[in-house]
Every structure is written in structure tokens, then in C-alpha cells.
CSV table of C-alpha atoms in Angstrom, one decimal:
chain,number,residue,atom,x,y,z
A,1,MET,CA,147.7,-128.6,129.9
A,2,ARG,CA,145.5,-131.4,131.2
A,3,ASP,CA,144.6,-131.5,134.7
A,4,LEU,CA,147.6,-133.1,136.6
A,5,LYS,CA,145.3,-134.8,139.1
A,6,THR,CA,144.5,-137.3,136.5
A,7,VAL,CA,148.2,-138.8,136.3
A,8,ILE,CA,149.1,-138.1,140.1
A,9,ARG,CA,148.0,-141.4,141.9
A,10,SER,CA,146.4,-140.5,145.6
A,11,LEU,CA,147.0,-143.3,148.3
A,12,PRO,CA,145.5,-143.3,151.4
A,13,ASP,CA,147.3,-143.8,154.6
A,14,PHE,CA,150.8,-143.4,153.7
A,15,PRO,CA,153.1,-142.9,155.3
A,16,LYS,CA,150.5,-143.2,158.1
A,17,PRO,CA,146.7,-143.6,158.9
A,18,GLY,CA,144.7,-140.2,157.8
A,19,ILE,CA,147.3,-138.8,155.1
A,20,ILE,CA,146.8,-139.2,151.8
A,21,PHE,CA,150.2,-139.6,150.0
A,22,ARG,CA,150.1,-137.6,146.5
A,23,ASP,CA,152.3,-139.9,144.3
A,24,ILE,CA,154.3,-138.4,141.3
A,25,THR,CA,155.7,-141.9,140.0
A,26,THR,CA,152.6,-142.2,138.1
A,27,LEU,CA,153.3,-138.7,136.2
A,28,LEU,CA,157.0,-139.4,136.3
A,29,ALA,CA,155.7,-142.8,133.8
A,30,ASP,CA,153.6,-140.9,131.6
A,31,PRO,CA,156.3,-138.6,129.2
A,32,GLU,CA,153.9,-136.8,127.6
A,33,ALA,CA,151.9,-135.4,130.7
A,34,LEU,CA,155.7,-134.8,132.3
A,35,CYS,CA,156.6,-133.2,129.0
A,36,GLU,CA,153.4,-130.8,129.7
A,37,ALA,CA,154.4,-130.1,133.2
A,38,TYR,CA,157.9,-129.6,132.4
A,39,ASP,CA,156.9,-127.2,129.5
A,40,ALA,CA,154.7,-125.3,132.1
A,41,ILE,CA,157.4,-124.7,134.6
A,42,GLU,CA,160.0,-123.8,131.6
A,43,LYS,CA,157.8,-121.1,130.5
A,44,TYR,CA,157.4,-119.7,134.2
A,45,LEU,CA,161.3,-119.9,134.8
A,46,ARG,CA,162.0,-118.0,131.4
A,47,THR,CA,159.8,-115.3,132.5
A,48,LYS,CA,161.4,-114.9,135.6
A,49,LYS,CA,164.9,-114.6,134.1
A,50,VAL,CA,166.5,-117.1,136.5
A,51,ASN,CA,170.5,-117.8,135.9
A,52,LYS,CA,170.7,-120.9,138.3
A,53,ILE,CA,168.4,-123.7,139.4
A,54,VAL,CA,168.5,-124.8,143.2
A,55,ALA,CA,167.0,-128.3,143.3
A,56,ILE,CA,166.0,-130.0,146.7
A,57,ASP,CA,166.9,-133.2,147.9
A,58,SER,CA,165.8,-135.8,146.5
A,59,ARG,CA,162.6,-135.7,144.5
A,60,GLY,CA,163.3,-132.4,143.4
A,61,PHE,CA,166.3,-133.9,141.6
A,62,LEU,CA,164.2,-135.0,139.0
A,63,LEU,CA,162.6,-131.7,138.3
A,64,GLY,CA,165.8,-129.9,138.3
A,65,GLY,CA,167.8,-132.4,136.0
A,66,ALA,CA,165.4,-131.4,133.4
A,67,LEU,CA,164.8,-128.2,133.8
A,68,ALA,CA,168.3,-127.1,134.0
A,69,ASP,CA,169.2,-129.1,131.0
A,70,ARG,CA,166.0,-127.2,129.1
A,71,LEU,CA,167.4,-123.7,130.2
A,72,ASN,CA,171.0,-124.6,130.0
A,73,ILE,CA,171.9,-122.9,133.2
A,74,PRO,CA,173.9,-124.1,136.5
A,75,LEU,CA,172.1,-127.2,138.9
A,76,ILE,CA,172.7,-126.5,142.5
A,77,PRO,CA,171.9,-129.3,144.8
A,78,VAL,CA,170.6,-128.4,148.3
A,79,ARG,CA,171.0,-131.6,150.6
A,80,LYS,CA,170.5,-133.0,153.8
A,81,LYS,CA,173.3,-132.5,156.3
A,82,GLY,CA,176.7,-134.1,155.6
A,83,LYS,CA,175.9,-135.1,152.4
A,84,LEU,CA,177.9,-132.3,150.4
A,85,PRO,CA,181.4,-132.4,150.4
A,86,PHE,CA,182.9,-128.9,150.0
A,87,THR,CA,182.2,-126.1,152.3
A,88,THR,CA,179.1,-125.8,153.3
A,89,ILE,CA,176.6,-123.3,155.2
A,90,SER,CA,173.3,-125.0,156.5
A,91,GLU,CA,169.9,-123.8,157.7
A,92,GLU,CA,167.5,-126.1,160.1
A,93,TYR,CA,163.8,-126.5,159.4
A,94,ALA,CA,161.3,-128.3,161.7
A,95,LEU,CA,159.8,-131.6,161.6
A,96,GLU,CA,157.1,-132.9,163.2
A,97,TYR,CA,159.3,-133.8,166.1
A,98,GLY,CA,162.4,-132.1,166.4
A,99,THR,CA,164.4,-130.6,163.7
A,100,ASP,CA,166.5,-131.2,160.5
A,101,SER,CA,168.8,-129.1,158.3
A,102,LEU,CA,169.7,-128.5,154.8
A,103,GLU,CA,173.2,-127.4,153.5
A,104,ILE,CA,174.4,-125.6,150.4
A,105,HIS,CA,177.9,-125.2,148.9
A,106,THR,CA,179.2,-121.9,149.5
A,107,ASP,CA,180.5,-121.7,146.2
A,108,ALA,CA,177.2,-122.5,144.7
A,109,ILE,CA,175.5,-119.0,144.5
A,110,THR,CA,177.2,-115.5,144.4
A,111,SER,CA,176.0,-112.1,144.8
A,112,GLY,CA,173.6,-111.3,142.0
A,113,ASP,CA,172.3,-114.5,141.2
A,114,SER,CA,168.5,-114.9,140.4
A,115,VAL,CA,167.5,-118.2,141.6
A,116,ALA,CA,164.8,-121.0,140.8
A,117,VAL,CA,163.9,-123.2,143.5
A,118,LEU,CA,162.6,-126.7,142.2
A,119,ASP,CA,161.0,-128.8,144.6
A,120,ASP,CA,157.8,-131.9,143.7
A,121,LEU,CA,155.8,-130.6,146.5
A,122,LEU,CA,154.8,-127.7,148.8
A,123,ALA,CA,153.3,-128.8,152.0
A,124,THR,CA,154.4,-126.9,155.1
A,125,GLY,CA,157.0,-125.2,153.3
A,126,GLY,CA,159.5,-125.7,155.6
A,127,THR,CA,162.1,-127.1,153.5
A,128,LEU,CA,161.2,-124.4,150.9
A,129,LYS,CA,161.8,-121.5,153.6
A,130,ALA,CA,165.0,-122.9,154.6
A,131,THR,CA,166.2,-123.1,150.8
A,132,CYS,CA,165.5,-119.8,150.0
A,133,ARG,CA,167.5,-118.8,153.6
A,134,LEU,CA,170.3,-120.6,151.9
A,135,ILE,CA,170.4,-118.8,148.9
A,136,GLU,CA,170.0,-115.5,150.3
A,137,LYS,CA,172.6,-115.7,153.1
A,138,LEU,CA,174.9,-116.3,149.9
A,139,GLY,CA,173.9,-113.4,148.3
A,140,GLY,CA,171.4,-114.7,145.8
A,141,GLU,CA,167.7,-113.5,145.2
A,142,VAL,CA,165.2,-116.3,145.0
A,143,ALA,CA,163.2,-115.0,141.4
A,144,GLY,CA,160.6,-117.8,141.9
A,145,ILE,CA,159.9,-121.4,143.6
A,146,ALA,CA,158.3,-123.9,141.0
A,147,VAL,CA,156.6,-126.9,142.2
A,148,PHE,CA,154.3,-130.2,140.8
A,149,ILE,CA,152.0,-130.0,144.1
A,150,GLU,CA,150.6,-128.0,146.7
A,151,LEU,CA,148.8,-128.7,149.7
A,152,SER,CA,146.9,-125.5,150.4
A,153,PHE,CA,145.5,-126.7,153.5
A,154,LEU,CA,148.7,-127.2,155.2
A,155,LYS,CA,149.1,-123.1,154.3
A,156,GLY,CA,152.7,-123.3,153.1
A,157,ARG,CA,152.5,-120.1,151.4
A,158,ASP,CA,152.0,-118.3,154.6
A,159,ARG,CA,155.4,-119.3,155.5
A,160,LEU,CA,156.8,-118.0,152.2
A,161,THR,CA,155.5,-114.5,152.0
A,162,GLY,CA,157.1,-112.6,149.5
A,163,TYR,CA,158.0,-115.2,147.4
A,164,ASP,CA,156.5,-116.0,143.8
A,165,ILE,CA,155.5,-119.7,144.0
A,166,MET,CA,154.0,-121.5,140.7
A,167,ALA,CA,152.4,-124.8,141.6
A,168,LEU,CA,151.0,-126.7,138.7
A,169,VAL,CA,148.4,-128.5,141.0
A,170,ASP,CA,146.7,-128.0,144.3
A,171,TYR,CA,145.1,-130.3,147.0
A,172,ASP,CA,142.9,-128.0,149.3
A,173,SER,CA,141.9,-130.8,151.5
A,174,GLU,CA,143.0,-134.3,152.8
A,175,THR,CA,140.6,-136.3,150.5
A,176,VAL,CA,141.0,-138.7,147.7
B,1,MET,CA,184.1,-134.0,124.9
B,2,ARG,CA,186.2,-132.4,127.4
B,3,ASP,CA,188.1,-134.6,129.9
B,4,LEU,CA,185.7,-134.5,132.9
B,5,LYS,CA,188.2,-134.6,135.1
B,6,THR,CA,188.5,-130.9,134.6
B,7,VAL,CA,185.2,-130.0,135.9
B,8,ILE,CA,184.8,-132.7,138.5
B,9,ARG,CA,186.3,-131.4,142.1
B,10,SER,CA,188.4,-134.2,144.1
B,11,LEU,CA,188.2,-133.6,147.7
B,12,PRO,CA,190.8,-135.7,149.9
B,13,ASP,CA,189.4,-137.3,153.5
B,14,PHE,CA,185.8,-136.8,152.7
B,15,PRO,CA,183.5,-138.6,153.8
B,16,LYS,CA,186.8,-140.0,156.0
B,17,PRO,CA,190.5,-140.1,156.1
B,18,GLY,CA,192.5,-141.5,152.8
B,19,ILE,CA,188.8,-141.5,150.7
B,20,ILE,CA,189.0,-138.8,147.9
B,21,PHE,CA,185.5,-137.5,147.1
B,22,ARG,CA,184.6,-137.2,143.2
B,23,ASP,CA,182.4,-134.3,143.8
B,24,ILE,CA,180.3,-133.7,140.8
B,25,THR,CA,178.4,-130.4,141.9
B,26,THR,CA,181.3,-128.6,139.8
B,27,LEU,CA,180.3,-130.2,136.7
B,28,LEU,CA,176.6,-129.7,137.5
B,29,ALA,CA,177.6,-126.1,137.7
B,30,ASP,CA,178.9,-126.0,134.3
B,31,PRO,CA,176.0,-126.2,131.7
B,32,GLU,CA,178.0,-126.5,128.8
B,33,ALA,CA,180.4,-129.4,130.4
B,34,LEU,CA,177.1,-131.1,131.6
B,35,CYS,CA,175.2,-130.9,128.3
B,36,GLU,CA,177.8,-132.6,126.7
B,37,ALA,CA,177.9,-135.3,129.1
B,38,TYR,CA,174.2,-135.5,128.8
B,39,ASP,CA,174.9,-135.5,125.0
B,40,ALA,CA,177.1,-138.7,125.5
B,41,ILE,CA,174.9,-140.6,127.7
B,42,GLU,CA,171.6,-139.7,125.4
B,43,LYS,CA,173.6,-140.9,122.3
B,44,TYR,CA,174.4,-144.2,124.1
B,45,LEU,CA,171.0,-145.0,125.2
B,46,ARG,CA,169.4,-144.3,121.8
B,47,THR,CA,171.9,-147.0,120.5
B,48,LYS,CA,170.3,-149.2,123.2
B,49,LYS,CA,167.0,-148.3,122.2
B,50,VAL,CA,165.5,-148.2,125.8
B,51,ASN,CA,161.7,-147.7,126.3
B,52,LYS,CA,162.4,-147.1,130.2
B,53,ILE,CA,165.1,-145.1,132.4
B,54,VAL,CA,165.3,-146.2,136.0
B,55,ALA,CA,167.2,-143.4,138.1
B,56,ILE,CA,168.6,-144.3,141.5
B,57,ASP,CA,168.1,-142.2,144.8
B,58,SER,CA,169.3,-139.7,144.9
B,59,ARG,CA,172.1,-138.3,142.6
B,60,GLY,CA,170.9,-140.4,139.9
B,61,PHE,CA,167.8,-138.4,139.8
B,62,LEU,CA,169.9,-135.7,138.1
B,63,LEU,CA,170.7,-137.4,135.6
B,64,GLY,CA,167.4,-139.4,135.0
B,65,GLY,CA,165.5,-136.0,135.2
B,66,ALA,CA,167.0,-134.9,132.1
B,67,LEU,CA,168.0,-138.1,130.1
B,68,ALA,CA,164.1,-139.3,130.8
B,69,ASP,CA,163.0,-135.8,129.3
B,70,ARG,CA,165.5,-135.8,126.2
B,71,LEU,CA,164.2,-139.3,125.1
B,72,ASN,CA,160.5,-138.6,126.3
B,73,ILE,CA,160.5,-142.1,127.8
B,74,PRO,CA,159.1,-143.0,131.5
B,75,LEU,CA,161.2,-142.2,134.4
B,76,ILE,CA,161.3,-144.9,137.3
B,77,PRO,CA,162.6,-143.7,140.3
B,78,VAL,CA,164.4,-146.8,142.8
B,79,ARG,CA,164.7,-145.4,146.0
B,80,LYS,CA,165.8,-146.5,149.5
B,81,LYS,CA,163.2,-148.8,151.9
B,82,GLY,CA,160.3,-147.0,152.8
B,83,LYS,CA,160.3,-143.9,150.5
B,84,LEU,CA,157.8,-145.1,147.7
B,85,PRO,CA,154.3,-145.2,148.8
B,86,PHE,CA,152.5,-148.2,146.7
B,87,THR,CA,153.6,-151.9,146.2
B,88,THR,CA,157.0,-152.4,145.8
B,89,ILE,CA,159.9,-155.3,146.0
B,90,SER,CA,163.0,-154.9,147.7
B,91,GLU,CA,166.6,-155.8,147.0
B,92,GLU,CA,169.2,-156.1,149.7
B,93,TYR,CA,172.6,-154.5,148.9
B,94,ALA,CA,175.9,-154.9,151.0
B,95,LEU,CA,177.1,-151.7,153.0
B,96,GLU,CA,180.7,-151.3,154.6
B,97,TYR,CA,178.8,-152.7,157.6
B,98,GLY,CA,175.4,-154.5,157.0
B,99,THR,CA,172.7,-154.0,154.7
B,100,ASP,CA,170.4,-151.5,153.3
B,101,SER,CA,167.6,-152.6,150.9
B,102,LEU,CA,166.2,-150.6,147.8
B,103,GLU,CA,162.8,-150.8,146.3
B,104,ILE,CA,161.0,-150.2,143.0
B,105,HIS,CA,156.9,-149.9,142.3
B,106,THR,CA,155.7,-153.2,141.1
B,107,ASP,CA,153.9,-151.6,138.4
B,108,ALA,CA,156.9,-149.7,137.3
B,109,ILE,CA,158.2,-152.1,134.9
B,110,THR,CA,156.8,-154.5,132.7
B,111,SER,CA,157.7,-157.9,130.7
B,112,GLY,CA,159.3,-156.9,127.9
B,113,ASP,CA,160.5,-153.7,128.9
B,114,SER,CA,164.0,-152.9,127.5
B,115,VAL,CA,165.4,-150.5,130.6
B,116,ALA,CA,168.6,-148.1,131.2
B,117,VAL,CA,170.0,-147.5,134.6
B,118,LEU,CA,171.1,-144.4,135.4
B,119,ASP,CA,173.3,-143.1,138.3
B,120,ASP,CA,176.1,-140.7,139.0
B,121,LEU,CA,178.6,-143.4,140.0
B,122,LEU,CA,180.0,-147.3,139.7
B,123,ALA,CA,181.8,-147.6,143.0
B,124,THR,CA,181.6,-151.1,144.1
B,125,GLY,CA,178.4,-151.7,142.1
B,126,GLY,CA,176.0,-153.0,144.8
B,127,THR,CA,173.2,-150.7,144.5
B,128,LEU,CA,173.2,-150.9,140.4
B,129,LYS,CA,173.5,-154.7,140.9
B,130,ALA,CA,170.4,-154.4,143.4
B,131,THR,CA,168.6,-152.3,141.0
B,132,CYS,CA,169.2,-154.4,137.8
B,133,ARG,CA,167.9,-157.2,139.9
B,134,LEU,CA,164.7,-155.1,140.8
B,135,ILE,CA,164.1,-154.8,137.2
B,136,GLU,CA,164.8,-158.1,136.0
B,137,LYS,CA,162.3,-159.5,139.0
B,138,LEU,CA,159.9,-157.6,137.4
B,139,GLY,CA,160.5,-158.8,133.7
B,140,GLY,CA,162.6,-156.1,132.3
B,141,GLU,CA,165.7,-156.2,130.6
B,142,VAL,CA,168.6,-154.1,131.4
B,143,ALA,CA,170.0,-152.9,128.4
B,144,GLY,CA,172.7,-150.8,129.8
B,145,ILE,CA,173.9,-148.8,132.5
B,146,ALA,CA,175.4,-145.5,132.3
B,147,VAL,CA,177.3,-143.4,134.9
B,148,PHE,CA,179.4,-139.9,135.0
B,149,ILE,CA,182.0,-141.9,137.1
B,150,GLU,CA,183.6,-145.2,137.5
B,151,LEU,CA,186.0,-145.9,140.4
B,152,SER,CA,187.1,-149.0,138.6
B,153,PHE,CA,189.6,-149.7,141.1
B,154,LEU,CA,187.0,-151.0,143.2
B,155,LYS,CA,186.0,-153.6,140.5
B,156,GLY,CA,182.4,-152.7,140.3
B,157,ARG,CA,182.1,-154.0,136.8
B,158,ASP,CA,183.1,-157.4,138.3
B,159,ARG,CA,179.8,-157.4,140.3
B,160,LEU,CA,178.0,-156.7,137.1
B,161,THR,CA,179.1,-159.4,134.6
B,162,GLY,CA,177.0,-159.6,131.3
B,163,TYR,CA,175.6,-156.0,131.8
B,164,ASP,CA,176.7,-153.2,129.3
B,165,ILE,CA,178.2,-150.0,131.3
B,166,MET,CA,178.9,-146.3,129.9
B,167,ALA,CA,180.9,-144.7,132.2
B,168,LEU,CA,182.1,-141.1,131.1
B,169,VAL,CA,184.9,-141.1,133.2
B,170,ASP,CA,187.2,-143.7,135.1
B,171,TYR,CA,189.5,-143.3,138.0
B,172,ASP,CA,191.9,-146.1,138.6
B,173,SER,CA,193.2,-145.0,141.6
B,174,GLU,CA,192.6,-142.9,145.1
B,175,THR,CA,194.7,-140.4,144.1
B,176,VAL,CA,193.9,-136.4,143.6
């Protein structure tokens, strides 16, 4: 697989000064590179023998849509508060200032499910951790977490001890 | 293809009294039905000879992720204001009270592109129309629009005259 850093665009000072945004739209627009990225995630998920995919709103839906289709297994959305219409449970996570919460439908996961969690990015790990808790509250087991990008200098893995995490590319500092 | 109404869940009084929410999470959780739905959209997109897929934030990302992977063509996200990090153009659309706007990266579409627009739902057609305008502003042609669900009693097609639209299932009234 090619180095994804050659297809991910780095944009300084977005969303604010000092932050470098790792823009996956250039990866999404390159079908060959994207297919290679999905191939690697598909291979990982098959070794983990997952029976459901949980995708995190909203960029996680891009990965989840493709991988659930490839594996032919159920696709479960985790969304921001108030978006899911059926009975939900919720889990808070920290923002820079204050908190927000994520929700999942209570009928989405059942005891014994072996679940993969997909998102585009592992940063501080807050939304991934909240998502894992939602799955576990419903009796599921998180068999693996897959992301395109890890920002390891934010130490998200420290918050996700005990989970198996697969990231296709790592940025270990805030440099272009 | 089976009748998708048997796998889409109808939830009265969400998000507010009198509205019936057509919940696709039950379709997403049924891999066999979802695969049939994607097969039908894939077939439609192949007849339209599209070379790019534009997916609308956020439920459209679920469809876009799968179909861009199947067709092996670029996947372009259209997002709410302020979410896309590179140079954008924007287009307003009406809400029940006030307006909101959608954005697209200026480098996402080039003159001569034949584009498919994907979302889960055609309701009033406001976001789909704004998305088509964004594509056309950048020189692309909208070759087709595909959605899971049409709510034809909201007359969204009247706002989308001249576009080819494919909906997998139609609800012609606000009844369960």
C-alpha cells in the first residue's frame, strides 16, 4: 500500500491557528488509493471476525458504508444527540470546552456481538471511547477499531487501553 | 428487489408531533436488503455513466461510501458550512425557519464531470437542489440523483425539474 501521507492533504491553521488539519477529501477523490486503504481495513476486520460495523457520524459513515458493504454485515450508526429516532442510550465525551454526547439505538447491538468501530480519525480518543462504551452497555464486544489517521501526539491510545486499534497512517507531531 | 417498506421503520411523532420519521437504520442493519438496494442504485449509476459521486452530509455518506467503492470513482463530500477545510463555494437552502448553507471544495469538480448525487432522502428537495447548484457552479453536470426514500407528498421533484431522479421507495402521505 502506498504511503497515505502522499494523498492526504495537510492544511495549516484549520480550524484555528496552530492546528494542521489532515484533509481526507483528497484521499476520497483518489479511487485507487482509497481502494487500497479499504482493502487494508477489510483484511483487518476479517481477521477480527466482526459481525457488525459501528460507524461514527459523520466522516465515519464514509468508511462504514464501504466496509459494511464489502463484508456484508449490519451497519450501525452512532450519532450526535437527538439525531436517532428510536429508543437510544447515550454517552458523554469531553470537548475542549464542555461536553457533548453520542447515541446509539438500543436494538442495534445484542449480547455476543463482535463489533468493529470505524471512524476517519483517532485524535484524543474521546468519541471512540464513548462509542466503545455504548457498544459494551448493550452487551457487545469491541473486537477492533479502524481509522485512516492517528494523531499519536494527542495520545488517544492511552484512553483506549485494552482495545485493538488499526490506523493506516500516523502523524506524530503538528508539522506539515 | 423486496419492498423496502418492509425493512424501513416508520416512527410517528419524530422529530415532532404529526411527522412520521422513516428510519433507515433497520435497512442498514439488514445486509441482504441493503445489498439489494445498493445493487439497484449501482445499476442506475452505471447506466448514467457518472465519473464522480457527490454524497451529502451525513446520511448520504453511508450510501456514497458504498457506491463510490463499488464503482471505483471519486467520492466528493458536500457538507454543512465550516466543515470543509480547503477553499469552498457555498449555496444556501431554506429551512422551516431561516436558511442554512452547504459547501463543496472548489477542486472537487471540474468542467465536464458527469456527477451522481446521493442522499438517503428526497423530502422538500432543498438540500439536493443546493447540491446540484454547487456542482454546476464548478462546471459539472448532474447526471442523476439517487435516494433510498422519496416523500412525494412534499413535492421535492417540483424543485428539481430537469434532473433525473431515482428513488427506491416512495411514501405519498404522512401515514404509517
